[in-house]
PDB file of C-alpha atoms in Angstrom:
ATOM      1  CA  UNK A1463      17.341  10.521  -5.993  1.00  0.00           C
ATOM      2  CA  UNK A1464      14.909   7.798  -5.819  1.00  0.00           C
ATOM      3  CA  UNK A1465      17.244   4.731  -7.772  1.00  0.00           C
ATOM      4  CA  UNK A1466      16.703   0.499  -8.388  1.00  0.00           C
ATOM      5  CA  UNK A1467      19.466  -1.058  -9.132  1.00  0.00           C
ATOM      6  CA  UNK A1468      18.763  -5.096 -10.494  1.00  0.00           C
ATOM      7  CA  UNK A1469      21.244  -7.832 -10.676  1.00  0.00           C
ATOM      8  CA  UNK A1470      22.077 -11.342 -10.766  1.00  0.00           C
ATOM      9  CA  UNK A1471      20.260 -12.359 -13.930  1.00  0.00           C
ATOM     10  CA  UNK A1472      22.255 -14.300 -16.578  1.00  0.00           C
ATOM     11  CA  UNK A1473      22.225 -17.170 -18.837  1.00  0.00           C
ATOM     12  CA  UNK A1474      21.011 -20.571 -17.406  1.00  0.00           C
ATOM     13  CA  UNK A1475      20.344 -24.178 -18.181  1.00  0.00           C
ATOM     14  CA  UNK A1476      16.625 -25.387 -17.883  1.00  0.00           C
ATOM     15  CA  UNK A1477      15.760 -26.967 -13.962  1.00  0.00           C
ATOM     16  CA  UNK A1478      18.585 -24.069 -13.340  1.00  0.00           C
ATOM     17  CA  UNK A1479      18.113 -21.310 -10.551  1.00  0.00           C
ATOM     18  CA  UNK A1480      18.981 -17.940  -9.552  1.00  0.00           C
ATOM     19  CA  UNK A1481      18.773 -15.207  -7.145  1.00  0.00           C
ATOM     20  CA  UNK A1482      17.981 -11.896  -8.559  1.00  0.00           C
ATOM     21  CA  UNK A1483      18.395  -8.493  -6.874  1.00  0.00           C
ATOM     22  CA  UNK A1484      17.302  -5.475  -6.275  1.00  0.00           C
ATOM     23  CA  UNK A1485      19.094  -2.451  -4.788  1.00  0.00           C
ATOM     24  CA  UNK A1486      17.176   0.397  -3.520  1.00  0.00           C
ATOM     25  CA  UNK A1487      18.204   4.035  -2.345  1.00  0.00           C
ATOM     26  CA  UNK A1488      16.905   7.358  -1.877  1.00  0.00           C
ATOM     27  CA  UNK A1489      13.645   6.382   0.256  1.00  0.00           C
ATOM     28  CA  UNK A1490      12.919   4.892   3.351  1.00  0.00           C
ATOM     29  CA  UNK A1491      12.759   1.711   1.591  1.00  0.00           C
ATOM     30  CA  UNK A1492      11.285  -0.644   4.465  1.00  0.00           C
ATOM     31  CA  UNK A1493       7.811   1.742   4.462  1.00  0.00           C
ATOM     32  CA  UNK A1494       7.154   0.646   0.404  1.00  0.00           C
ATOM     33  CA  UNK A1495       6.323  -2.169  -0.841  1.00  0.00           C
ATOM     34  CA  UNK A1496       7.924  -3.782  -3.968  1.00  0.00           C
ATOM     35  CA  UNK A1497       7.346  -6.181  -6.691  1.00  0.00           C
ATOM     36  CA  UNK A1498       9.146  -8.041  -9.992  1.00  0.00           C
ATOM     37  CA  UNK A1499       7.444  -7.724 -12.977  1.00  0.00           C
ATOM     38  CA  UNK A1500       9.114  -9.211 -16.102  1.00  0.00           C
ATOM     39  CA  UNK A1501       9.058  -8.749 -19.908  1.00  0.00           C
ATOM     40  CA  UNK A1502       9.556 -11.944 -22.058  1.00  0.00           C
ATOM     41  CA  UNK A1503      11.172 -11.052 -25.692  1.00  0.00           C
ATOM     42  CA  UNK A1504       8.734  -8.479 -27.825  1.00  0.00           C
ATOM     43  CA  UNK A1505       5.661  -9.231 -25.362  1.00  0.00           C
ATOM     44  CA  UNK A1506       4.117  -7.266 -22.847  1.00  0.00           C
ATOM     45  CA  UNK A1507       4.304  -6.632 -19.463  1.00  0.00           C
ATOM     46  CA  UNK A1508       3.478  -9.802 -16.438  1.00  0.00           C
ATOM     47  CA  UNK A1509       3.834  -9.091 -13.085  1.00  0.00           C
ATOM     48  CA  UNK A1510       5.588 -11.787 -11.268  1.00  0.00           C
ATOM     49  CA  UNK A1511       5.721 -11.222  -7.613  1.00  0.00           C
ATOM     50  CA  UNK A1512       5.023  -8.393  -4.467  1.00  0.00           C
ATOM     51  CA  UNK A1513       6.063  -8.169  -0.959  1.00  0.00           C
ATOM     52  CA  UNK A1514       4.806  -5.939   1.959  1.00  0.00           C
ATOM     53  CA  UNK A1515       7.121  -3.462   3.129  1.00  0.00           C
ATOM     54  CA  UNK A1516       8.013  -5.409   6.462  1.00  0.00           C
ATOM     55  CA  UNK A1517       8.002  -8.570   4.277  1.00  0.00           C
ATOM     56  CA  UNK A1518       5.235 -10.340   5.999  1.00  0.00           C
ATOM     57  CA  UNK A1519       2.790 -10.346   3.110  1.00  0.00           C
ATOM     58  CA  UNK A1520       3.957 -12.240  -0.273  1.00  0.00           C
ATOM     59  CA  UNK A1521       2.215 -12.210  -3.755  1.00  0.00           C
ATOM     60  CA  UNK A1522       3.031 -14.488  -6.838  1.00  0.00           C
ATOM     61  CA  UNK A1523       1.588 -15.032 -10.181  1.00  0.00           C
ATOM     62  CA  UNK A1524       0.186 -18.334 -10.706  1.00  0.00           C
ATOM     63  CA  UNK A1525       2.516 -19.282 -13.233  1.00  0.00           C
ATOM     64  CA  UNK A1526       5.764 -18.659 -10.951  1.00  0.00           C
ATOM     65  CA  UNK A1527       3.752 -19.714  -7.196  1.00  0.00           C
ATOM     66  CA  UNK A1528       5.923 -22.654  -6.146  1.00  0.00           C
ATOM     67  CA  UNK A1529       8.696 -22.115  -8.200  1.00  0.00           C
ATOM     68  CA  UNK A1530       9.839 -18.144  -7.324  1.00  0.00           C
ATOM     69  CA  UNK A1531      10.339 -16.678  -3.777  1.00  0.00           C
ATOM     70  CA  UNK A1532      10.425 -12.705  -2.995  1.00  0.00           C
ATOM     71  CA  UNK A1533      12.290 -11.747  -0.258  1.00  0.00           C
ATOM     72  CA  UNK A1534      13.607  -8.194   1.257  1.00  0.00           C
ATOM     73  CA  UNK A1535      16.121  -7.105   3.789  1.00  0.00           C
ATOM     74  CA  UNK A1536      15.153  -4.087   4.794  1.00  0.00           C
ATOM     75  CA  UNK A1537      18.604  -3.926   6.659  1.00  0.00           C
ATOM     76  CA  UNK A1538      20.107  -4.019   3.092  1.00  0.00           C
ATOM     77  CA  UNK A1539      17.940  -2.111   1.491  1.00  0.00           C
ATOM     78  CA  UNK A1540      17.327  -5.099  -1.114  1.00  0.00           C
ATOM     79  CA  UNK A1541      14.936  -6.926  -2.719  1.00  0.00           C
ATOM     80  CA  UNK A1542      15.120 -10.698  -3.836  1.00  0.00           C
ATOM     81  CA  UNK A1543      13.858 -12.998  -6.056  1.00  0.00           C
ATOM     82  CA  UNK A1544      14.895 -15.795  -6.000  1.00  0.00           C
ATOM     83  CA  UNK A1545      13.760 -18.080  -9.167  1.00  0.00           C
ATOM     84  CA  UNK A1546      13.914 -21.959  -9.162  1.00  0.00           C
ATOM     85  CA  UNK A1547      13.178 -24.869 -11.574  1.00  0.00           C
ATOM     86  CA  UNK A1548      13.811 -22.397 -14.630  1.00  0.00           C
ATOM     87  CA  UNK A1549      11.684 -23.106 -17.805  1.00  0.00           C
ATOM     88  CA  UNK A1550      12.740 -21.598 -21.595  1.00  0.00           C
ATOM     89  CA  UNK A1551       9.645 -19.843 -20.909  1.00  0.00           C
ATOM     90  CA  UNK A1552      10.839 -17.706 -18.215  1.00  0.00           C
ATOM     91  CA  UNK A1553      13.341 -15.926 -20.311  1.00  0.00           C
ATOM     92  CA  UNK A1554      12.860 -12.043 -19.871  1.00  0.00           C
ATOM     93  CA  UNK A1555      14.113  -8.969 -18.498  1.00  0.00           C
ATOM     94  CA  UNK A1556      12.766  -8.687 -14.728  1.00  0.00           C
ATOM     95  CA  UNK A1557      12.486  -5.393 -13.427  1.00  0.00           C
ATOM     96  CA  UNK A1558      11.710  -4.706  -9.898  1.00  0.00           C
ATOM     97  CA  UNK A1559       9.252  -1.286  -8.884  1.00  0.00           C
ATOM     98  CA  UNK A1560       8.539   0.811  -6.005  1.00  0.00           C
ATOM     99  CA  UNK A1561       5.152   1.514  -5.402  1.00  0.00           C
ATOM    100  CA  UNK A1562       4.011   4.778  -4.945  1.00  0.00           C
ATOM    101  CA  UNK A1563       2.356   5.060  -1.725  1.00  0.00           C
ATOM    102  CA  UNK A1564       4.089   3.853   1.574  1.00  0.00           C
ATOM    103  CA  UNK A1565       2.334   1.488   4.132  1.00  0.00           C
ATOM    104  CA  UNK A1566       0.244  -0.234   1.421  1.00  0.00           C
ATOM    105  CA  UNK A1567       0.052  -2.658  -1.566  1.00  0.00           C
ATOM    106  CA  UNK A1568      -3.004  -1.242  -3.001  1.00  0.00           C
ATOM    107  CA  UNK A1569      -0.588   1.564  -5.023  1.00  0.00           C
ATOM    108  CA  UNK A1570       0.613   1.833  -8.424  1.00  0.00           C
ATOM    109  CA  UNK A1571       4.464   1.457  -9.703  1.00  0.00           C
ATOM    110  CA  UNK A1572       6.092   4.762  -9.414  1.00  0.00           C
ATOM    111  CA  UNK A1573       9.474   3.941  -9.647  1.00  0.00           C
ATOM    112  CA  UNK A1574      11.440   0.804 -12.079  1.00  0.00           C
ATOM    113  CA  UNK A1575      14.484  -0.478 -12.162  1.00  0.00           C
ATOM    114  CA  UNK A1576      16.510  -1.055 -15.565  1.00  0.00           C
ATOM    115  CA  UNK A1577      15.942  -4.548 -15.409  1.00  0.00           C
ATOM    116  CA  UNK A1578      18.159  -7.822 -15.124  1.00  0.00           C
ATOM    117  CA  UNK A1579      18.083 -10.463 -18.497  1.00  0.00           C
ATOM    118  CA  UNK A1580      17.462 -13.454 -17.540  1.00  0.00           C
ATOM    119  CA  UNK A1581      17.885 -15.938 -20.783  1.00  0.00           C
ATOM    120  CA  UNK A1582      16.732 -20.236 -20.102  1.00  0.00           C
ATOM    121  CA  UNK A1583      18.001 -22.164 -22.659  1.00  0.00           C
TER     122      UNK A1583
ATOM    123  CA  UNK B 239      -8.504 -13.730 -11.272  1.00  0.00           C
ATOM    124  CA  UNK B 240      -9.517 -10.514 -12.914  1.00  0.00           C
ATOM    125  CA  UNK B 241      -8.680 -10.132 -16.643  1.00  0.00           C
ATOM    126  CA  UNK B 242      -7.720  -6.774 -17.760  1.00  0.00           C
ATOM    127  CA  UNK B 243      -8.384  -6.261 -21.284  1.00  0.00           C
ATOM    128  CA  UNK B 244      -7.520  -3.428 -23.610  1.00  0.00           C
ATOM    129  CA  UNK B 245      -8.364  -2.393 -26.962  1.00  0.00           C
ATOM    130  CA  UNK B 246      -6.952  -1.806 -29.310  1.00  0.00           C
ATOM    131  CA  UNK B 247      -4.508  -3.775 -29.736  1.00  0.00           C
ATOM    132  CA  UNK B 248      -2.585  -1.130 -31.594  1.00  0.00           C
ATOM    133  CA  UNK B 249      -3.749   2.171 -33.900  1.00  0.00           C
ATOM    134  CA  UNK B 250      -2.173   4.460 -35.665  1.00  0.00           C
ATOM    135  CA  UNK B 251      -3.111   8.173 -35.687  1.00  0.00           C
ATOM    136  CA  UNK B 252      -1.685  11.510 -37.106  1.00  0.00           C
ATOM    137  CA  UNK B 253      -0.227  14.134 -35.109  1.00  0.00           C
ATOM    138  CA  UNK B 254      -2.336  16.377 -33.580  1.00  0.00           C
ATOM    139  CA  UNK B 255      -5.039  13.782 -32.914  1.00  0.00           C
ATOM    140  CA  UNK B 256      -6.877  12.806 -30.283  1.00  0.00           C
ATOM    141  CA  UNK B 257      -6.002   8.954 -29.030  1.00  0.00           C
ATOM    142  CA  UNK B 258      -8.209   7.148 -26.421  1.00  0.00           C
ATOM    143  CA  UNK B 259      -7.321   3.325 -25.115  1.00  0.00           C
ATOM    144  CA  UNK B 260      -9.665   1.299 -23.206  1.00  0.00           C
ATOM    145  CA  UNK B 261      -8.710  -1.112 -20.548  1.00  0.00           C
ATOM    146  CA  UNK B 262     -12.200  -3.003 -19.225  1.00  0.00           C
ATOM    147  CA  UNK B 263     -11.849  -5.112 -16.044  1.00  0.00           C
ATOM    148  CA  UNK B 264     -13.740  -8.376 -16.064  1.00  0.00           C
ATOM    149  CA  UNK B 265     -14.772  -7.630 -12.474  1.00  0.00           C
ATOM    150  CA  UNK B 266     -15.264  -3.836 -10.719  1.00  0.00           C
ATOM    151  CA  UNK B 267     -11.728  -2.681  -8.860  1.00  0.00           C
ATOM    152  CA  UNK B 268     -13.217   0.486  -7.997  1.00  0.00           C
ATOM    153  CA  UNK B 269     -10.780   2.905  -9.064  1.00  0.00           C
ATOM    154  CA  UNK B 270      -7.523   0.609  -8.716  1.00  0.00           C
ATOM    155  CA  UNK B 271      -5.892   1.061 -12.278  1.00  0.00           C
ATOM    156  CA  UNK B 272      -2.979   2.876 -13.585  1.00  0.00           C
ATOM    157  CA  UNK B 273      -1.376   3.364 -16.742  1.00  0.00           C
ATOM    158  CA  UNK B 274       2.264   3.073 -18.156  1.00  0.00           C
ATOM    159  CA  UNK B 275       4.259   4.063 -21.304  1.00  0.00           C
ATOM    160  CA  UNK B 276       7.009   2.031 -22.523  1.00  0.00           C
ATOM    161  CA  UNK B 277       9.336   3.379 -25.625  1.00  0.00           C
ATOM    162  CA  UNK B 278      10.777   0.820 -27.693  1.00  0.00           C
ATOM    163  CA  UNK B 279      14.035  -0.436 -25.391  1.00  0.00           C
ATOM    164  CA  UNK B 280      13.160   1.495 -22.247  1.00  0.00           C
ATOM    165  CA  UNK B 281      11.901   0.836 -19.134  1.00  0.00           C
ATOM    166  CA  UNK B 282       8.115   1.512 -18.112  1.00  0.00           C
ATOM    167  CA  UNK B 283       7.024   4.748 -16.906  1.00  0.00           C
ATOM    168  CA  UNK B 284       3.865   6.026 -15.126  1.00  0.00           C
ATOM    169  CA  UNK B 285       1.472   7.977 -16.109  1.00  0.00           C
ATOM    170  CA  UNK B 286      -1.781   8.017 -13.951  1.00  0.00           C
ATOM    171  CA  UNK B 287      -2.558   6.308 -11.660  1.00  0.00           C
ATOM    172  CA  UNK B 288      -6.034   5.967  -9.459  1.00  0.00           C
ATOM    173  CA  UNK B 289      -7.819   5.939 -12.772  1.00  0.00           C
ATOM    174  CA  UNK B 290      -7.216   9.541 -13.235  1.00  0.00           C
ATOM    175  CA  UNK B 291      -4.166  11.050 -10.717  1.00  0.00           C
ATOM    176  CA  UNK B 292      -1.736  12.638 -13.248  1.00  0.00           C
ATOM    177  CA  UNK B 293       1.908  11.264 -12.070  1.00  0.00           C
ATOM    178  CA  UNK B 294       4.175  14.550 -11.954  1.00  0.00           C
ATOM    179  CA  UNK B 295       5.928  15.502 -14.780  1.00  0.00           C
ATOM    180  CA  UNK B 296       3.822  13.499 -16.845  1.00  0.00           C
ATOM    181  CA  UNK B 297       2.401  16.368 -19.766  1.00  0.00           C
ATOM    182  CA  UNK B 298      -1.363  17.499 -19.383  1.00  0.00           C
ATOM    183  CA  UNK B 299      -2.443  15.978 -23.025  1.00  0.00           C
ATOM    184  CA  UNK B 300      -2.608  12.286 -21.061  1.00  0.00           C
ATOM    185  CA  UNK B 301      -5.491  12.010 -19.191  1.00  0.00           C
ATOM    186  CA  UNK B 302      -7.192   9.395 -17.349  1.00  0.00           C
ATOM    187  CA  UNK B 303     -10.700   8.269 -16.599  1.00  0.00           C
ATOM    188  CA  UNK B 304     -13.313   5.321 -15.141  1.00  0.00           C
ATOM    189  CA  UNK B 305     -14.459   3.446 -12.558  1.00  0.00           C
ATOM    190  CA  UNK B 306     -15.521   0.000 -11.538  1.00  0.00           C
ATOM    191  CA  UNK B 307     -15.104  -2.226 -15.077  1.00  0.00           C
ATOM    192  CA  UNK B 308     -14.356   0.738 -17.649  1.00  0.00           C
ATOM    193  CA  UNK B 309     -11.596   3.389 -17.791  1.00  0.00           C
ATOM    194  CA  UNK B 310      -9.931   4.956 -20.698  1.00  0.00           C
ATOM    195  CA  UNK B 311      -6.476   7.117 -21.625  1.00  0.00           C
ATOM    196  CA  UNK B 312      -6.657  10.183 -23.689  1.00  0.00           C
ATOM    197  CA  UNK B 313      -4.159  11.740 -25.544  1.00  0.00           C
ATOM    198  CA  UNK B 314      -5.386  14.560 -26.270  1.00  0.00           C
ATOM    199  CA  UNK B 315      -3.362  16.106 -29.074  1.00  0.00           C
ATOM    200  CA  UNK B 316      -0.571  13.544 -30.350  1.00  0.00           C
ATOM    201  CA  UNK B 317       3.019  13.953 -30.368  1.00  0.00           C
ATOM    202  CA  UNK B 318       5.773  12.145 -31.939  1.00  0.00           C
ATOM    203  CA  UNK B 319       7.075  11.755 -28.429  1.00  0.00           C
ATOM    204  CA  UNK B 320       4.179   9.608 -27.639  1.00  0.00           C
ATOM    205  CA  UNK B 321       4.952   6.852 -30.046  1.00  0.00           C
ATOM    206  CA  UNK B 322       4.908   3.418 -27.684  1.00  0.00           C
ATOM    207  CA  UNK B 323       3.168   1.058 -26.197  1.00  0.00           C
ATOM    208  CA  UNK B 324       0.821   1.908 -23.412  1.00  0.00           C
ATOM    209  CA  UNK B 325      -0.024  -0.753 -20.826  1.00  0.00           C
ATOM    210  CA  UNK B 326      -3.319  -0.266 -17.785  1.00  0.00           C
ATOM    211  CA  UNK B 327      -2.697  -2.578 -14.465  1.00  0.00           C
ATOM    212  CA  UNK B 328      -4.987  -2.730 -12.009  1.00  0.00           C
ATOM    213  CA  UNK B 329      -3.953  -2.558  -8.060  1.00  0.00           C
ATOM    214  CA  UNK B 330      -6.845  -3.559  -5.985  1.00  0.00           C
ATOM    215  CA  UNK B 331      -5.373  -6.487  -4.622  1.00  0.00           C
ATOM    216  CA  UNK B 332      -2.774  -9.490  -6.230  1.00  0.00           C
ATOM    217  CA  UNK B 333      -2.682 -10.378  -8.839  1.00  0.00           C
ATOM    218  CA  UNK B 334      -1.703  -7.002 -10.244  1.00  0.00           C
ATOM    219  CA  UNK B 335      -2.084  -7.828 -13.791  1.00  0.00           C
ATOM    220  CA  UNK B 336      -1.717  -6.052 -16.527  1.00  0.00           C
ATOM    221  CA  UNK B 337      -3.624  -5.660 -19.834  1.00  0.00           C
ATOM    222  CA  UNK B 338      -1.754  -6.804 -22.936  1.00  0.00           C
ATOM    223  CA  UNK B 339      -0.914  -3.274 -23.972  1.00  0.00           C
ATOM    224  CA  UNK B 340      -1.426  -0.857 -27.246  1.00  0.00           C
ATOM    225  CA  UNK B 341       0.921   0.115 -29.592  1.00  0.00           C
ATOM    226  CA  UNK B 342       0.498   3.562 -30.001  1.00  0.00           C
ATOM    227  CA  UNK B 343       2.104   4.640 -33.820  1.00  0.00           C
ATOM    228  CA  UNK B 344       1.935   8.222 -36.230  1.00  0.00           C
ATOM    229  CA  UNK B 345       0.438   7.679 -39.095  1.00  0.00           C
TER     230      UNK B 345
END
């Protein structure tokens, strides 16, 4: 079974940091690549950040560029974000996603974690 | 960046009726967009993707359509089930933004 598993969110001060996670099984997870997309309180939807499947290639919203970093190990079978300089604004639940085709980043989401809360304040 | 814009912003409809969304792109991504239900306090789930690739298990009453700017989801006959909010996200190439959804309700 094809599983995300996120962690490391939690409640931190503003200017604070933290390194999400993401733990993947159930594919061959260096082939796919992956990206966070978070859901503030009762909005929609923003997609954060994307990374190849060998890692090489890196994608950020320009509201986190500078301030988030994706990472994988495809050793680990993990994904990272790691999320500096925290703002209230960045309070939501991050989720990270599989996407469906292997060997590209021009494919849809097929697969979502639960999400990890991350709360600024 | 592109803009992905959907309307409505919500509707309500009765069961049994036919729903249609439209997501308009402010530039042509070919056929680069999917679509995703989210239930109230669940994660996102997808539903088409290509503009009009039926995900598996996904029932036969949503269907997908467009190309370039335009596309539109169809529910075709509606079910309680289908209560949520329905978001389209185009995957051409980053950013892979999403529109700002449509909350989906039975009248």
């Amino acid at each position: 079974e094809v599983q995300l598993v996120e962690s490391g969110g939690g409640l931190v001060q503003p200017g604070g940091s933290l390194r999400l996670s993401c733990a993947a099984s159930g594919f061959i997870f260096s082939t796919y690549a992956m990206s966070w997309v978070r859901q503030a309180p009762g909005k929609g939807l923003e997609w954060v950040s994307g990374i190849s499947g060998g890692g090489s290639n890196k994608y950020y919203a320009d509201s986190v560029k500078g301030r988030f970093t994706i990472s994988r190990d495809n050793s680990k079978f993990t994904l990272y974000l790691q999320i500096n300089s925290l703002r209230t604004e960045d309070t939501a639940i991050y989720y990270c996603a599989k996407f469906i085709d292997d060997r590209t980043v021009r494919a849809a989401s097929d697969i979502w974690g639960q999400g990890t809360m991350v709360t600024v304040s | 960046d592109i803009q992905m814009t959907q309307s409505p912003s919500s509707l309500s409809a009765s069961v049994g009726d036919r729903v249609t969304i439209t997501c308009r792109a402010s530039q042509g991504i070919s056929n680069y967009l999917a679509w995703f239900q989210q239930k109230p306090g669940k994660v996102p789930r997808l539903l088409i993707y290509a503009a009009s690739t039926l995900q598996s298990g996904v029932p036969s009453r949503f269907s997908g359509s467009g190309s370039g700017t335009d596309f539109t989801l169809t529910i075709s006959s509606l079910q309680p089930e289908d209560v949520a909010t329905y978001y389209c996200q185009k995957y051409n190439s980053a950013p892979w933004t999403f529109g700002q959804g449509t909350k989906v309700e039975i009248k």
